[in-house]
Amino acid sequence: MNITKEQIDDLNAVVKVAITKDDYQDKVDTILKDYKKQANIPGFRKGQVPMGLIKKQYGKAVLVDEVNKLLQDNLNKYLTEEKLDVLGNPLPKQQDNFDWDQEELAFEFELGLAPSFEVPLKTKKAITQYKIVADKKMIDEQVERIQKQYGKLVSKDVVSKKDEVSGSVTNEEEEINTTAMLEVDQLKSKKAVDALVGKKVGDEVTLKTKGLFKEDHTLASVLGIDKQRAEKLDIEVTFKITEINEREAAELNQELFDKLFGPDKVKSEKELKERIKEDSEKQFEQQADQKLLNDVTEYFIENTKFELPTGFLTKWIQMTGEEPLTEEQATEEYEKSEKGLRYQLIEGKIIRDYDLQVQFDELKEFSKGFIRQQMAQFGQLDPKEEELDSIAARVLGNQEEVKRLSEQLMSQKLLNLYKEKANLKVKEVTYENFVKEVYG
């Protein structure tokens, strides 16, 4: 067997493979002999079928199969030994009226080669790294929410602006008939507030759904309908009051602190606010990190210039999809995937240049971190190491989970590298301002 490469240009090449009978004949003969031993053909005893008949019936199929195996094995070996960084897979060039009876079989494969480029991590333009802080307003609001959540309900006779009002909500035309609880201070509509304040159990009020709540998503949950329907809804509903309650705020005392964080972990209102600030900013950090990772990724895609073997990749998409595509369809698919392919190449280059690897021990500790977070959500704040090891072993026994966690850990390694090497400017903002800047 002889394999040679013809370089077309920097991004395209053709590999030529010449195969002679010496490369495959012994293997073909061995397989045909096994067929002869097992063949059941009418008119012949088992094992006594003439070899000529076996070759006539099975010879071409066995030859094609063995040659294809040889091609695949040796082509992959050649690409590895020659250290050719290919995109997609080699594409066989079409050969019409191919003669399998030739003494020497010649095949050609088109290659799309990965481009050569550099990725300077010290970006020319400074990229914003957000540091989100929990300000006094946010912390005070969170304390109020906690006091309200853990407070007790006191029955009332007349609705005031601070009450929770329960009742039935109906609209025959839209087939709405449900029960709901409204927090008066969460109503955006002044007309709705005025309609409710002063009412008693048994009274009915008419409420317009459009612009009823401060938070638009509240309407869907109150009416028991899906979000899409709620967004378009502009009707009047009848609300009949069945219960009026005022939620008396819980005292900021040790009993509440222990309920929230465990015995003696927080001992004063000051410590409570410090803990809220710390926990909030830890959650904000994840959002800020994701924003930074996205921004650095976009910067590299936009500013790392290199050519791709577009023609080859379009043909590869056209020929290797689950269903055959036209050239126009393949071009459209390539255009959709080009940005992702560019970042895969950029990310792979960075990983190689900085020797970023995911070791099993790192992956195990990383998975245990996720497990701790999940257990904490269910009140298990101090799990034993043996329990974590046991759960992590089960998680890492699932290959899909290993793949998912490995990708997340590699993203974390890339993020840490960007924080160390990239040109970043830190911008301190409140969460409210972060949302405005990032999401408009």
Coordinates of C-alpha atoms in Angstrom, one line a residue:
M1 CA 0.0 0.0 0.0
N2 CA 1.2 3.5 -0.9
I3 CA -0.2 6.7 0.6
T4 CA 0.8 10.2 -0.7
K5 CA -0.5 13.7 -0.2
E6 CA -0.9 16.4 -2.7
Q7 CA -1.2 19.9 -1.2
I8 CA -3.7 22.0 -3.1
D9 CA -3.4 25.1 -0.9
D10 CA -3.0 25.9 2.8
L11 CA -6.5 24.6 3.6
N12 CA -7.0 21.8 1.1
A13 CA -5.2 18.6 0.2
V14 CA -5.8 15.3 -1.6
V15 CA -4.6 12.0 -0.2
K16 CA -4.0 9.3 -2.8
V17 CA -4.0 5.6 -1.7
A18 CA -2.8 2.8 -3.9
I19 CA -3.7 -0.8 -2.8
T20 CA -2.4 -3.9 -4.5
K21 CA -3.7 -7.5 -4.2
D22 CA -0.8 -8.3 -1.8
D23 CA -2.5 -5.9 0.7
Y24 CA -5.8 -7.7 0.9
Q25 CA -5.8 -11.1 -1.0
D26 CA -4.8 -13.3 1.9
K27 CA -7.5 -11.9 4.1
V28 CA -10.1 -12.2 1.4
D29 CA -9.1 -15.9 0.7
T30 CA -9.3 -16.7 4.5
I31 CA -12.8 -15.3 4.7
L32 CA -14.0 -17.1 1.5
K33 CA -12.6 -20.4 2.9
D34 CA -14.7 -19.8 6.1
Y35 CA -17.7 -19.1 3.9
K36 CA -17.1 -22.4 2.0
K37 CA -17.1 -24.3 5.2
Q38 CA -20.4 -22.8 6.3
A39 CA -22.2 -22.4 3.0
N40 CA -25.6 -24.0 2.5
I41 CA -26.3 -24.1 -1.3
P42 CA -28.9 -26.4 -2.8
G43 CA -27.3 -29.4 -4.6
F44 CA -24.2 -29.4 -2.5
R45 CA -23.3 -30.9 0.9
K46 CA -22.3 -28.4 3.6
G47 CA -18.6 -27.6 3.1
Q48 CA -18.4 -29.2 -0.3
V49 CA -19.5 -26.1 -2.4
P50 CA -16.9 -25.4 -5.1
M51 CA -14.6 -22.4 -4.3
G52 CA -15.4 -21.0 -7.8
L53 CA -19.1 -20.8 -6.9
I54 CA -18.3 -19.2 -3.5
K55 CA -16.1 -16.6 -5.2
K56 CA -18.8 -15.9 -7.8
Q57 CA -21.4 -15.4 -5.1
Y58 CA -19.5 -13.7 -2.3
G59 CA -16.1 -12.7 -3.7
K60 CA -16.8 -9.1 -4.8
A61 CA -18.7 -8.2 -1.6
V62 CA -15.8 -9.6 0.6
L63 CA -13.2 -7.8 -1.5
V64 CA -15.0 -4.4 -1.2
D65 CA -15.5 -4.8 2.5
E66 CA -11.9 -5.7 3.2
V67 CA -10.6 -2.9 1.0
N68 CA -12.8 -0.4 2.8
K69 CA -11.5 -1.6 6.1
L70 CA -7.9 -1.3 4.9
L71 CA -8.6 2.2 3.6
Q72 CA -10.2 3.4 6.9
D73 CA -7.5 1.9 9.2
N74 CA -4.5 3.1 7.1
L75 CA -5.9 6.5 6.3
N76 CA -6.6 7.3 10.0
K77 CA -3.1 6.0 10.8
Y78 CA -1.6 8.2 8.1
L79 CA -3.4 11.3 9.3
T80 CA -2.2 10.7 12.9
E81 CA 1.4 9.9 11.9
E82 CA 1.6 13.0 9.6
K83 CA 0.0 15.1 12.3
L84 CA -2.5 16.5 9.9
D85 CA -5.2 18.6 11.7
V86 CA -8.2 17.9 9.5
L87 CA -11.7 19.4 9.7
G88 CA -14.6 17.0 9.3
N89 CA -13.6 13.6 7.8
P90 CA -11.8 12.8 4.5
L91 CA -14.2 12.8 1.6
P92 CA -13.7 10.1 -1.1
K93 CA -13.6 11.5 -4.6
Q94 CA -16.2 10.1 -6.9
Q95 CA -14.9 7.5 -9.4
D96 CA -17.4 6.5 -12.0
N97 CA -17.3 2.9 -13.4
F98 CA -14.7 1.8 -10.8
D99 CA -13.1 -1.5 -11.8
W100 CA -12.6 -3.7 -8.7
D101 CA -10.7 -6.3 -10.8
Q102 CA -7.7 -4.1 -11.4
E103 CA -4.3 -5.3 -10.2
E104 CA -3.9 -2.0 -8.4
L105 CA -6.8 -0.1 -6.8
A106 CA -6.4 3.7 -6.6
F107 CA -8.4 5.9 -4.3
E108 CA -8.4 9.7 -3.6
F109 CA -9.7 11.6 -0.6
E110 CA -10.2 15.3 -0.2
L111 CA -9.0 16.8 3.1
G112 CA -10.1 20.1 4.7
L113 CA -7.2 21.3 6.8
A114 CA -7.4 23.4 10.0
P115 CA -6.0 26.9 9.5
S116 CA -2.9 28.2 11.4
F117 CA -3.5 31.2 13.6
E118 CA -2.6 32.8 17.0
V119 CA -4.9 33.9 19.8
P120 CA -3.3 36.7 21.8
L121 CA -5.1 36.6 25.2
K122 CA -4.0 40.2 26.0
T123 CA -6.9 41.7 24.0
K124 CA -6.4 45.1 22.4
K125 CA -9.7 46.3 23.6
A126 CA -10.5 46.1 27.4
I127 CA -13.4 43.8 28.1
T128 CA -15.7 44.7 31.0
Q129 CA -15.6 42.4 34.0
Y130 CA -18.7 43.1 36.1
K131 CA -18.5 42.9 39.9
I132 CA -22.1 42.9 41.1
V133 CA -22.6 44.2 44.6
A134 CA -25.7 43.9 46.9
D135 CA -26.5 47.4 47.9
K136 CA -28.3 48.6 51.0
K137 CA -31.7 48.8 49.2
M138 CA -31.5 45.2 48.0
I139 CA -30.4 43.9 51.4
D140 CA -33.2 45.7 53.2
E141 CA -35.7 44.4 50.7
Q142 CA -34.5 40.9 51.2
V143 CA -34.8 41.3 55.0
E144 CA -38.4 42.5 54.5
R145 CA -39.1 39.5 52.3
I146 CA -37.7 37.1 54.9
Q147 CA -39.8 38.8 57.7
K148 CA -42.9 38.6 55.5
Q149 CA -42.3 35.0 54.5
Y150 CA -41.8 33.7 58.0
G151 CA -44.4 36.1 59.6
K152 CA -47.8 35.0 60.8
L153 CA -51.2 35.8 59.2
V154 CA -53.7 37.9 61.2
S155 CA -57.3 37.8 60.0
K156 CA -58.8 41.2 59.0
D157 CA -62.3 42.5 58.4
V158 CA -61.5 45.2 55.9
V159 CA -58.9 45.3 53.1
S160 CA -56.0 47.7 53.4
K161 CA -53.0 48.3 51.2
K162 CA -50.8 45.9 53.0
D163 CA -53.1 42.9 53.1
E164 CA -53.3 39.5 51.3
V165 CA -56.8 39.0 49.9
S166 CA -58.0 35.5 48.8
G167 CA -61.0 34.9 46.7
S168 CA -62.5 33.4 43.5
V169 CA -61.6 34.8 40.0
T170 CA -64.1 34.3 37.2
N171 CA -64.8 35.3 33.6
E172 CA -67.3 33.2 31.8
E173 CA -66.3 34.1 28.2
E174 CA -62.6 33.2 28.8
E175 CA -63.7 30.1 30.9
I176 CA -61.7 31.4 33.9
N177 CA -62.9 30.0 37.2
T178 CA -60.2 29.7 39.8
T179 CA -59.2 30.7 43.3
A180 CA -56.3 33.1 44.0
M181 CA -54.5 35.2 46.6
L182 CA -53.7 38.8 45.7
E183 CA -51.1 40.9 47.6
V184 CA -52.4 44.4 47.4
D185 CA -49.0 46.0 47.5
Q186 CA -48.0 44.0 44.4
L187 CA -50.8 45.5 42.3
K188 CA -49.6 48.0 39.7
S189 CA -53.1 49.3 38.8
K190 CA -54.2 52.2 41.1
K191 CA -57.8 51.5 40.0
A192 CA -57.5 47.9 41.3
V193 CA -56.0 49.0 44.6
D194 CA -58.8 51.6 45.1
A195 CA -61.4 49.0 44.2
L196 CA -60.1 46.5 46.8
V197 CA -59.2 48.8 49.8
G198 CA -62.1 49.1 52.2
K199 CA -63.9 45.9 50.9
K200 CA -65.0 43.1 53.2
V201 CA -65.4 39.3 52.9
G202 CA -68.3 38.5 50.4
D203 CA -67.8 41.7 48.4
E204 CA -67.1 41.5 44.7
V205 CA -64.8 43.8 42.6
T206 CA -64.1 44.0 38.9
L207 CA -60.4 44.0 37.9
K208 CA -58.9 44.6 34.5
T209 CA -56.1 42.1 33.7
K210 CA -54.0 44.4 31.6
G211 CA -51.3 46.0 33.7
L212 CA -52.8 44.6 36.9
F213 CA -49.5 43.5 38.6
K214 CA -46.1 45.1 39.1
E215 CA -44.6 41.9 37.8
D216 CA -46.2 40.8 34.5
H217 CA -45.6 37.1 35.1
T218 CA -47.8 37.1 38.2
L219 CA -51.0 37.2 36.1
A220 CA -50.4 33.8 34.6
S221 CA -50.0 32.1 38.0
V222 CA -53.0 34.0 39.5
L223 CA -55.3 33.0 36.7
G224 CA -53.9 29.5 36.3
I225 CA -53.2 30.0 32.6
D226 CA -50.0 29.8 30.5
K227 CA -47.6 32.7 30.1
Q228 CA -48.3 33.3 26.4
R229 CA -52.0 33.5 26.9
A230 CA -51.6 35.8 29.9
E231 CA -49.4 38.2 27.9
K232 CA -52.2 38.8 25.4
L233 CA -55.1 38.9 27.9
D234 CA -57.0 42.2 28.2
I235 CA -60.3 41.4 29.9
E236 CA -62.2 42.1 33.1
V237 CA -62.5 39.5 35.8
T238 CA -64.8 39.3 38.8
F239 CA -62.9 38.8 42.1
K240 CA -65.1 37.7 45.1
I241 CA -63.4 38.1 48.4
T242 CA -63.4 35.0 50.7
E243 CA -60.6 35.9 53.1
I244 CA -58.6 39.0 54.2
N245 CA -55.3 38.6 56.1
E246 CA -52.4 40.9 57.1
R247 CA -49.0 39.2 57.3
E248 CA -47.4 40.3 60.5
A249 CA -43.7 40.5 60.0
A250 CA -41.5 38.0 61.9
E251 CA -39.2 39.3 64.6
L252 CA -35.5 39.4 63.8
N253 CA -34.5 37.2 66.7
Q254 CA -32.4 34.1 67.3
E255 CA -35.3 31.7 66.6
L256 CA -35.6 33.1 63.0
F257 CA -31.8 33.2 62.5
D258 CA -31.5 29.6 63.5
K259 CA -34.4 28.6 61.3
L260 CA -32.7 30.3 58.3
F261 CA -29.0 29.3 58.8
G262 CA -28.8 26.6 61.5
P263 CA -28.1 27.0 65.3
D264 CA -25.9 30.0 66.2
K265 CA -24.6 30.6 62.7
V266 CA -26.0 34.1 62.7
K267 CA -26.6 36.0 65.9
S268 CA -27.7 39.6 65.1
E269 CA -29.5 41.7 62.5
K270 CA -26.1 43.0 61.4
E271 CA -24.8 39.5 60.9
L272 CA -28.0 38.6 59.0
K273 CA -27.4 41.5 56.5
E274 CA -23.8 40.5 56.1
R275 CA -24.8 36.9 55.3
I276 CA -27.4 38.1 52.8
K277 CA -24.8 40.3 51.2
E278 CA -22.3 37.5 51.0
D279 CA -24.7 34.9 49.7
S280 CA -26.3 37.3 47.1
E281 CA -22.9 38.4 45.8
K282 CA -21.8 34.8 45.5
Q283 CA -24.8 34.1 43.3
F284 CA -24.2 37.3 41.3
E285 CA -20.6 36.2 40.7
Q286 CA -21.9 33.2 38.7
Q287 CA -23.9 35.6 36.4
A288 CA -21.0 38.0 36.1
D289 CA -18.7 35.2 35.2
Q290 CA -21.0 33.8 32.5
K291 CA -21.3 37.3 31.1
L292 CA -17.5 37.7 31.0
L293 CA -17.1 34.2 29.4
N294 CA -19.6 35.1 26.7
D295 CA -18.0 38.5 26.0
V296 CA -14.5 37.1 25.7
T297 CA -15.8 34.4 23.4
E298 CA -17.5 36.9 21.2
Y299 CA -14.4 39.1 21.2
F300 CA -12.2 36.2 20.0
I301 CA -14.7 35.1 17.3
E302 CA -14.9 38.7 15.9
N303 CA -11.1 39.5 16.2
T304 CA -9.3 36.2 15.5
K305 CA -9.0 36.2 11.7
F306 CA -8.4 33.1 9.7
E307 CA -9.7 31.4 6.6
L308 CA -11.7 28.1 6.5
P309 CA -11.9 25.5 3.7
T310 CA -15.5 26.7 3.0
G311 CA -15.9 24.7 -0.2
F312 CA -14.8 21.4 1.4
L313 CA -16.9 21.9 4.6
T314 CA -20.0 22.7 2.6
K315 CA -19.5 19.6 0.5
W316 CA -18.8 17.6 3.7
I317 CA -22.1 18.8 5.2
Q318 CA -23.9 18.0 2.0
M319 CA -22.6 14.4 1.8
T320 CA -22.5 13.3 5.4
G321 CA -25.9 14.4 6.8
E322 CA -28.6 12.0 7.8
E323 CA -30.5 13.0 4.7
P324 CA -29.0 14.2 1.4
L325 CA -28.9 18.0 1.0
T326 CA -28.8 20.3 -2.0
E327 CA -25.8 22.5 -2.5
E328 CA -28.0 25.5 -1.4
Q329 CA -29.2 23.7 1.7
A330 CA -25.6 22.7 2.6
T331 CA -24.4 26.3 2.1
E332 CA -27.2 27.5 4.5
E333 CA -26.2 24.9 7.1
Y334 CA -22.6 25.8 6.9
E335 CA -23.4 29.5 7.4
K336 CA -25.4 28.6 10.5
S337 CA -22.6 26.5 12.0
E338 CA -19.5 28.6 10.9
K339 CA -19.5 30.8 14.0
G340 CA -19.6 27.8 16.3
L341 CA -16.8 26.0 14.3
R342 CA -14.6 29.1 14.5
Y343 CA -14.9 29.2 18.3
Q344 CA -14.3 25.4 18.6
L345 CA -11.0 26.0 16.7
I346 CA -10.1 29.1 18.8
E347 CA -10.9 27.3 22.1
G348 CA -9.0 24.2 21.0
K349 CA -6.0 26.4 20.2
I350 CA -6.1 28.1 23.6
I351 CA -6.5 24.8 25.4
R352 CA -3.4 23.4 23.6
D353 CA -1.3 26.5 24.0
Y354 CA -1.9 26.7 27.7
D355 CA -2.0 23.0 28.3
L356 CA -5.4 23.0 30.0
Q357 CA -6.5 19.6 31.0
V358 CA -9.2 18.0 33.0
Q359 CA -7.8 15.5 35.5
F360 CA -10.1 12.9 37.1
D361 CA -9.3 14.0 40.6
E362 CA -10.3 17.6 39.6
L363 CA -13.5 16.4 38.0
K364 CA -14.4 14.4 41.2
E365 CA -13.9 17.5 43.4
F366 CA -15.8 19.6 40.9
S367 CA -18.8 17.2 40.9
K368 CA -18.7 17.1 44.8
G369 CA -19.1 20.9 44.7
F370 CA -22.3 20.6 42.7
I371 CA -23.5 17.8 45.0
R372 CA -22.9 20.0 48.1
Q373 CA -24.9 22.9 46.5
Q374 CA -27.9 20.6 45.7
M375 CA -27.8 19.0 49.2
A376 CA -27.7 22.5 50.8
Q377 CA -31.0 23.4 48.9
F378 CA -32.6 20.5 50.8
G379 CA -31.3 21.6 54.2
Q380 CA -28.2 19.3 54.3
L381 CA -25.6 21.9 55.0
D382 CA -22.8 19.7 56.3
P383 CA -22.8 16.3 54.4
K384 CA -20.1 13.7 55.3
E385 CA -17.2 13.3 53.0
E386 CA -18.0 9.6 52.6
E387 CA -21.5 10.4 51.4
L388 CA -20.2 12.9 48.9
D389 CA -17.6 10.4 47.6
S390 CA -20.3 7.8 47.1
I391 CA -22.7 10.1 45.2
A392 CA -19.8 11.4 43.1
A393 CA -18.8 7.9 42.1
R394 CA -22.4 7.2 40.9
V395 CA -22.5 10.5 39.0
L396 CA -19.1 9.8 37.3
G397 CA -20.3 6.4 36.3
N398 CA -22.6 8.0 33.8
Q399 CA -20.7 9.0 30.7
E400 CA -23.1 11.7 29.8
E401 CA -22.6 13.3 33.2
V402 CA -18.8 13.0 32.8
K403 CA -19.0 14.8 29.5
R404 CA -21.2 17.6 30.8
L405 CA -19.2 18.1 34.0
S406 CA -15.9 18.0 32.0
E407 CA -17.2 20.7 29.7
Q408 CA -18.2 22.9 32.6
L409 CA -14.9 22.4 34.4
M410 CA -13.0 23.3 31.2
S411 CA -15.1 26.4 30.9
Q412 CA -14.1 27.3 34.4
K413 CA -10.4 26.8 33.6
L414 CA -10.8 29.0 30.5
L415 CA -12.5 31.7 32.6
N416 CA -9.7 31.6 35.2
L417 CA -7.2 31.9 32.4
Y418 CA -9.0 34.9 30.9
K419 CA -9.2 36.6 34.3
E420 CA -5.4 36.2 34.6
K421 CA -4.3 37.0 31.0
A422 CA -6.9 39.1 29.2
N423 CA -7.2 42.9 29.2
L424 CA -10.1 43.4 31.6
K425 CA -11.6 46.4 33.3
V426 CA -13.5 45.8 36.5
K427 CA -16.8 47.6 36.8
E428 CA -18.7 47.5 40.1
V429 CA -22.5 47.7 39.7
T430 CA -25.6 46.9 41.6
Y431 CA -27.6 44.0 40.4
E432 CA -30.4 46.3 39.2
N433 CA -27.9 48.3 37.1
F434 CA -26.3 45.1 35.8
V435 CA -29.6 43.9 34.5
K436 CA -30.2 47.2 32.8
E437 CA -26.8 47.3 31.1
V438 CA -26.7 43.7 30.1
Y439 CA -30.4 42.9 29.3
G440 CA -31.7 46.4 28.6

